[in-house]
């Protein structure tokens, strides 16, 4: 999580981050929609809710940063 929190600071104002706890009953709709059952599970979405990419399990900071840069550079529709 320290990597994600650090990237959240770097992408502030360009990418919104939302954290969901897999064991929280209030996240059942998100769990069903994205199929997450464990952590870490990172889903990158466009502003319209379309899934762009997902990472299940550990991810290297450079790979996640590159994906976030790509997401942030796309125009908002």
JSON list of C-alpha atoms in Angstrom, two decimals, residues 2 6 8 10 14-15 17-18 22 28 30 33-34 40-43 49-50 53-54 57 61-66:
[
{"chain": "A", "resi": 2, "resn": "UNK", "atom": "CA", "xyz": [2.84, 2.50, 0.54]},
{"chain": "A", "resi": 6, "resn": "UNK", "atom": "CA", "xyz": [2.80, 7.55, -2.83]},
{"chain": "A", "resi": 8, "resn": "UNK", "atom": "CA", "xyz": [-1.88, 8.86, -5.12]},
{"chain": "A", "resi": 10, "resn": "UNK", "atom": "CA", "xyz": [1.87, 12.18, -7.35]},
{"chain": "A", "resi": 14, "resn": "UNK", "atom": "CA", "xyz": [-5.42, 13.91, -12.29]},
{"chain": "A", "resi": 15, "resn": "UNK", "atom": "CA", "xyz": [-6.55, 10.50, -10.99]},
{"chain": "A", "resi": 17, "resn": "UNK", "atom": "CA", "xyz": [-8.21, 6.87, -5.88]},
{"chain": "A", "resi": 18, "resn": "UNK", "atom": "CA", "xyz": [-10.87, 4.87, -4.06]},
{"chain": "A", "resi": 22, "resn": "UNK", "atom": "CA", "xyz": [-12.82, -6.78, 0.53]},
{"chain": "A", "resi": 28, "resn": "UNK", "atom": "CA", "xyz": [-20.54, -6.13, -2.38]},
{"chain": "A", "resi": 30, "resn": "UNK", "atom": "CA", "xyz": [-18.10, -3.37, -6.41]},
{"chain": "A", "resi": 33, "resn": "UNK", "atom": "CA", "xyz": [-18.78, -5.79, -10.72]},
{"chain": "A", "resi": 34, "resn": "UNK", "atom": "CA", "xyz": [-14.99, -6.17, -10.68]},
{"chain": "A", "resi": 40, "resn": "UNK", "atom": "CA", "xyz": [-4.31, -6.14, -3.52]},
{"chain": "A", "resi": 41, "resn": "UNK", "atom": "CA", "xyz": [-6.62, -5.82, -6.50]},
{"chain": "A", "resi": 42, "resn": "UNK", "atom": "CA", "xyz": [-6.26, -2.58, -8.42]},
{"chain": "A", "resi": 43, "resn": "UNK", "atom": "CA", "xyz": [-8.77, -1.60, -11.10]},
{"chain": "A", "resi": 49, "resn": "UNK", "atom": "CA", "xyz": [-16.54, 3.74, -15.46]},
{"chain": "A", "resi": 50, "resn": "UNK", "atom": "CA", "xyz": [-15.01, 1.69, -18.27]},
{"chain": "A", "resi": 53, "resn": "UNK", "atom": "CA", "xyz": [-6.62, -2.21, -16.77]},
{"chain": "A", "resi": 54, "resn": "UNK", "atom": "CA", "xyz": [-6.44, -4.30, -13.64]},
{"chain": "A", "resi": 57, "resn": "UNK", "atom": "CA", "xyz": [-1.61, -9.27, -6.55]},
{"chain": "A", "resi": 61, "resn": "UNK", "atom": "CA", "xyz": [5.72, 0.72, -8.85]},
{"chain": "A", "resi": 62, "resn": "UNK", "atom": "CA", "xyz": [7.08, 1.53, -12.32]},
{"chain": "A", "resi": 63, "resn": "UNK", "atom": "CA", "xyz": [4.41, -0.60, -14.02]},
{"chain": "A", "resi": 64, "resn": "UNK", "atom": "CA", "xyz": [1.59, 0.97, -12.02]},
{"chain": "A", "resi": 65, "resn": "UNK", "atom": "CA", "xyz": [2.99, 4.48, -12.55]},
{"chain": "A", "resi": 66, "resn": "UNK", "atom": "CA", "xyz": [3.14, 3.87, -16.33]}
]
